[in-house]
């Protein structure tokens, strides 16, 4: 899925979610979000000094950066924004299900190879021929080691790529991106309810 479209998809996924405050003691928090009587796409946010964990139906990740991790992930303009590249650097542990956070993305790899191809002095027809051969010998391969090896060995009419290791083929996993939106959204739900004095109404296990 296109990550740029995922906020809308995420909001659809959690449209029926309710929050239950299992624990709320300073930076020791345990919040649960799920649809009543359903386990579909449920998730927990758990914080303790210096750490935040998200766990649930979409996978489990643990992050560490500052004492109160809600301040790290909080969206100050109340928008559903994420910073996947920076937040990925703060992972302490990542999910076996839905992970790892970054995976080989054939479409991204292809786009970046074609972009790199633009940096060479090639005629239009020559470039078309090279792309056609790349499609057969490189882009048809779906695993990263094979695709990278084929690109490194690629040669056509004395043309070959330089520094193919610099071409990025890693994209962020769908489940990881979903969980990042869930963290930001969950913090927003928590901070929208608790300052109003309605914490008691939100506390307890969902039925």
CSV table of N, CA and C in Angstrom, one decimal, residues 89-163:
chain,number,residue,atom,x,y,z
A,89,UNK,N,14.9,4.3,13.7
A,89,UNK,CA,16.2,4.3,14.4
A,89,UNK,C,16.1,4.0,15.9
A,90,UNK,N,14.9,4.2,16.5
A,90,UNK,CA,14.8,4.1,17.9
A,90,UNK,C,14.2,2.7,18.3
A,91,UNK,N,14.1,1.8,17.4
A,91,UNK,CA,13.6,0.5,17.7
A,91,UNK,C,14.5,-0.3,18.6
A,92,UNK,N,14.0,-0.9,19.7
A,92,UNK,CA,14.8,-1.7,20.5
A,92,UNK,C,14.5,-3.2,20.2
A,93,UNK,N,13.3,-3.5,19.8
A,93,UNK,CA,12.9,-4.8,19.4
A,93,UNK,C,11.7,-4.7,18.4
A,94,UNK,N,11.7,-5.7,17.4
A,94,UNK,CA,10.7,-5.6,16.4
A,94,UNK,C,10.0,-6.9,16.2
A,95,UNK,N,8.8,-6.8,15.7
A,95,UNK,CA,7.9,-8.0,15.6
A,95,UNK,C,8.4,-9.1,14.6
A,96,UNK,N,8.1,-10.3,15.0
A,96,UNK,CA,8.3,-11.4,14.1
A,96,UNK,C,7.2,-11.5,13.1
A,97,UNK,N,6.0,-11.1,13.6
A,97,UNK,CA,4.8,-11.0,12.7
A,97,UNK,C,4.7,-9.6,12.2
A,98,UNK,N,4.6,-9.5,10.9
A,98,UNK,CA,4.5,-8.2,10.3
A,98,UNK,C,5.8,-7.4,10.1
A,99,UNK,N,6.9,-8.0,10.7
A,99,UNK,CA,8.2,-7.3,10.6
A,99,UNK,C,9.1,-8.1,9.6
A,100,UNK,N,10.3,-7.7,9.5
A,100,UNK,CA,10.9,-6.5,10.2
A,100,UNK,C,10.3,-5.2,9.7
A,101,UNK,N,10.8,-4.1,10.3
A,101,UNK,CA,10.2,-2.8,9.9
A,101,UNK,C,10.5,-2.4,8.5
A,102,UNK,N,11.6,-2.9,7.9
A,102,UNK,CA,11.9,-2.6,6.5
A,102,UNK,C,12.1,-3.9,5.8
A,103,UNK,N,11.6,-3.9,4.6
A,103,UNK,CA,11.6,-5.1,3.7
A,103,UNK,C,11.9,-4.7,2.3
A,104,UNK,N,12.4,-5.7,1.5
A,104,UNK,CA,12.7,-5.4,0.1
A,104,UNK,C,11.3,-5.2,-0.6
A,105,UNK,N,11.3,-4.1,-1.3
A,105,UNK,CA,10.1,-3.6,-2.1
A,105,UNK,C,10.5,-3.6,-3.6
A,106,UNK,N,10.1,-4.6,-4.3
A,106,UNK,CA,10.5,-4.7,-5.7
A,106,UNK,C,10.1,-3.4,-6.5
A,107,UNK,N,9.0,-2.9,-6.3
A,107,UNK,CA,8.5,-1.7,-7.1
A,107,UNK,C,9.4,-0.5,-6.7
A,108,UNK,N,9.8,-0.4,-5.5
A,108,UNK,CA,10.7,0.7,-5.1
A,108,UNK,C,12.1,0.5,-5.7
A,109,UNK,N,12.6,-0.7,-5.6
A,109,UNK,CA,13.9,-1.0,-6.2
A,109,UNK,C,13.9,-0.7,-7.7
A,110,UNK,N,12.8,-1.1,-8.4
A,110,UNK,CA,12.7,-0.8,-9.8
A,110,UNK,C,12.7,0.7,-10.1
A,111,UNK,N,11.9,1.4,-9.3
A,111,UNK,CA,11.9,2.9,-9.5
A,111,UNK,C,13.2,3.6,-9.3
A,112,UNK,N,13.9,3.1,-8.3
A,112,UNK,CA,15.2,3.7,-8.0
A,112,UNK,C,16.3,3.3,-9.0
A,113,UNK,N,16.2,2.1,-9.6
A,113,UNK,CA,17.1,1.7,-10.7
A,113,UNK,C,16.9,2.6,-11.9
A,114,UNK,N,15.6,2.8,-12.2
A,114,UNK,CA,15.3,3.6,-13.4
A,114,UNK,C,15.7,5.0,-13.2
A,115,UNK,N,15.6,5.5,-12.0
A,115,UNK,CA,16.0,6.9,-11.6
A,115,UNK,C,17.6,7.0,-11.8
A,116,UNK,N,18.3,5.9,-11.4
A,116,UNK,CA,19.7,5.9,-11.5
A,116,UNK,C,20.1,5.9,-13.0
A,117,UNK,N,19.3,5.2,-13.8
A,117,UNK,CA,19.6,5.1,-15.2
A,117,UNK,C,19.6,6.5,-15.9
A,118,UNK,N,18.8,7.4,-15.3
A,118,UNK,CA,18.7,8.7,-15.9
A,118,UNK,C,20.0,9.5,-15.8
A,119,UNK,N,20.8,9.0,-14.9
A,119,UNK,CA,22.1,9.7,-14.7
A,119,UNK,C,23.2,9.4,-15.7
A,120,UNK,N,22.9,8.5,-16.6
A,120,UNK,CA,23.8,8.1,-17.6
A,120,UNK,C,23.5,8.7,-18.9
A,121,UNK,N,24.5,9.0,-19.7
A,121,UNK,CA,24.3,9.6,-21.0
A,121,UNK,C,23.9,8.6,-22.1
A,122,UNK,N,22.6,8.4,-22.1
A,122,UNK,CA,22.1,7.4,-23.0
A,122,UNK,C,21.1,8.0,-24.0
A,123,UNK,N,21.1,7.5,-25.2
A,123,UNK,CA,20.0,7.9,-26.2
A,123,UNK,C,18.7,7.3,-25.8
A,124,UNK,N,17.7,7.9,-26.3
A,124,UNK,CA,16.3,7.4,-26.0
A,124,UNK,C,16.1,5.9,-26.4
A,125,UNK,N,16.5,5.5,-27.6
A,125,UNK,CA,16.3,4.2,-28.0
A,125,UNK,C,17.2,3.2,-27.2
A,126,UNK,N,18.4,3.6,-27.0
A,126,UNK,CA,19.3,2.8,-26.2
A,126,UNK,C,18.8,2.5,-24.8
A,127,UNK,N,18.2,3.6,-24.2
A,127,UNK,CA,17.7,3.5,-22.9
A,127,UNK,C,16.5,2.5,-22.9
A,128,UNK,N,15.6,2.6,-23.9
A,128,UNK,CA,14.5,1.7,-24.0
A,128,UNK,C,14.9,0.2,-24.0
A,129,UNK,N,16.0,0.0,-24.8
A,129,UNK,CA,16.5,-1.4,-24.9
A,129,UNK,C,17.0,-1.9,-23.6
A,130,UNK,N,17.7,-1.0,-22.9
A,130,UNK,CA,18.3,-1.4,-21.6
A,130,UNK,C,17.2,-1.7,-20.6
A,131,UNK,N,16.2,-0.9,-20.6
A,131,UNK,CA,15.0,-1.1,-19.6
A,131,UNK,C,14.3,-2.4,-19.9
A,132,UNK,N,14.2,-2.7,-21.2
A,132,UNK,CA,13.6,-4.0,-21.6
A,132,UNK,C,14.4,-5.2,-21.1
A,133,UNK,N,15.7,-5.1,-21.2
A,133,UNK,CA,16.5,-6.2,-20.7
A,133,UNK,C,16.5,-6.3,-19.2
A,134,UNK,N,16.5,-5.1,-18.6
A,134,UNK,CA,16.4,-5.0,-17.1
A,134,UNK,C,15.1,-5.7,-16.6
A,135,UNK,N,14.1,-5.5,-17.3
A,135,UNK,CA,12.8,-6.1,-16.9
A,135,UNK,C,12.9,-7.6,-16.9
A,136,UNK,N,13.6,-8.2,-17.8
A,136,UNK,CA,13.7,-9.6,-17.9
A,136,UNK,C,14.7,-10.2,-16.9
A,137,UNK,N,15.9,-9.5,-16.8
A,137,UNK,CA,17.0,-10.1,-16.0
A,137,UNK,C,17.0,-9.6,-14.6
A,138,UNK,N,16.5,-8.5,-14.3
A,138,UNK,CA,16.6,-7.9,-12.9
A,138,UNK,C,15.2,-7.7,-12.2
A,139,UNK,N,14.3,-7.0,-12.9
A,139,UNK,CA,13.0,-6.6,-12.2
A,139,UNK,C,12.1,-7.8,-12.0
A,140,UNK,N,12.3,-8.9,-12.8
A,140,UNK,CA,11.5,-10.1,-12.6
A,140,UNK,C,11.8,-10.9,-11.4
A,141,UNK,N,13.0,-10.5,-10.7
A,141,UNK,CA,13.4,-11.2,-9.5
A,141,UNK,C,12.8,-10.6,-8.3
A,142,UNK,N,12.2,-11.3,-7.4
A,142,UNK,CA,11.4,-10.8,-6.3
A,142,UNK,C,12.2,-10.8,-5.0
A,143,UNK,N,13.3,-11.5,-4.9
A,143,UNK,CA,14.1,-11.4,-3.6
A,143,UNK,C,15.3,-10.5,-3.8
A,144,UNK,N,15.6,-9.8,-2.8
A,144,UNK,CA,16.7,-8.8,-2.8
A,144,UNK,C,18.1,-9.3,-3.2
A,145,UNK,N,18.6,-10.4,-2.6
A,145,UNK,CA,19.9,-10.8,-3.0
A,145,UNK,C,20.0,-11.1,-4.5
A,146,UNK,N,19.0,-11.8,-5.0
A,146,UNK,CA,19.1,-12.2,-6.5
A,146,UNK,C,19.0,-10.9,-7.3
A,147,UNK,N,18.1,-10.0,-7.0
A,147,UNK,CA,17.9,-8.8,-7.8
A,147,UNK,C,19.2,-7.9,-7.8
A,148,UNK,N,19.8,-7.8,-6.6
A,148,UNK,CA,21.0,-7.0,-6.5
A,148,UNK,C,22.2,-7.6,-7.2
A,149,UNK,N,22.3,-8.9,-7.1
A,149,UNK,CA,23.4,-9.7,-7.8
A,149,UNK,C,23.2,-9.5,-9.3
A,150,UNK,N,22.0,-9.6,-9.8
A,150,UNK,CA,21.7,-9.5,-11.2
A,150,UNK,C,22.0,-8.1,-11.7
A,151,UNK,N,21.7,-7.1,-10.9
A,151,UNK,CA,22.0,-5.7,-11.3
A,151,UNK,C,23.5,-5.4,-11.3
A,152,UNK,N,24.2,-6.0,-10.3
A,152,UNK,CA,25.6,-5.8,-10.3
A,152,UNK,C,26.3,-6.4,-11.5
A,153,UNK,N,25.8,-7.5,-11.9
A,153,UNK,CA,26.4,-8.2,-13.1
A,153,UNK,C,25.8,-7.7,-14.4
A,154,UNK,N,24.8,-6.8,-14.4
A,154,UNK,CA,24.2,-6.4,-15.6
A,154,UNK,C,25.1,-5.7,-16.6
A,155,UNK,N,25.0,-6.2,-17.8
A,155,UNK,CA,25.8,-5.5,-18.9
A,155,UNK,C,25.0,-5.6,-20.2
A,156,UNK,N,24.9,-4.5,-20.9
A,156,UNK,CA,24.2,-4.6,-22.2
A,156,UNK,C,24.9,-3.6,-23.2
A,157,UNK,N,25.4,-4.1,-24.3
A,157,UNK,CA,26.1,-3.2,-25.2
A,157,UNK,C,27.2,-2.3,-24.5
A,158,UNK,N,28.0,-3.0,-23.7
A,158,UNK,CA,29.1,-2.3,-23.0
A,158,UNK,C,28.6,-1.4,-21.9
A,159,UNK,N,27.3,-1.3,-21.7
A,159,UNK,CA,26.7,-0.5,-20.6
A,159,UNK,C,26.6,-1.3,-19.3
A,160,UNK,N,27.1,-0.8,-18.2
A,160,UNK,CA,26.9,-1.4,-16.9
A,160,UNK,C,26.7,-0.3,-15.8
A,161,UNK,N,26.1,-0.7,-14.7
A,161,UNK,CA,25.9,0.3,-13.6
A,161,UNK,C,27.1,0.4,-12.8
A,162,UNK,N,27.3,1.6,-12.1
A,162,UNK,CA,28.3,1.8,-11.2
A,162,UNK,C,27.6,2.0,-9.8
A,163,UNK,N,28.3,1.5,-8.8
A,163,UNK,CA,27.9,1.7,-7.4
A,163,UNK,C,26.4,1.2,-7.2
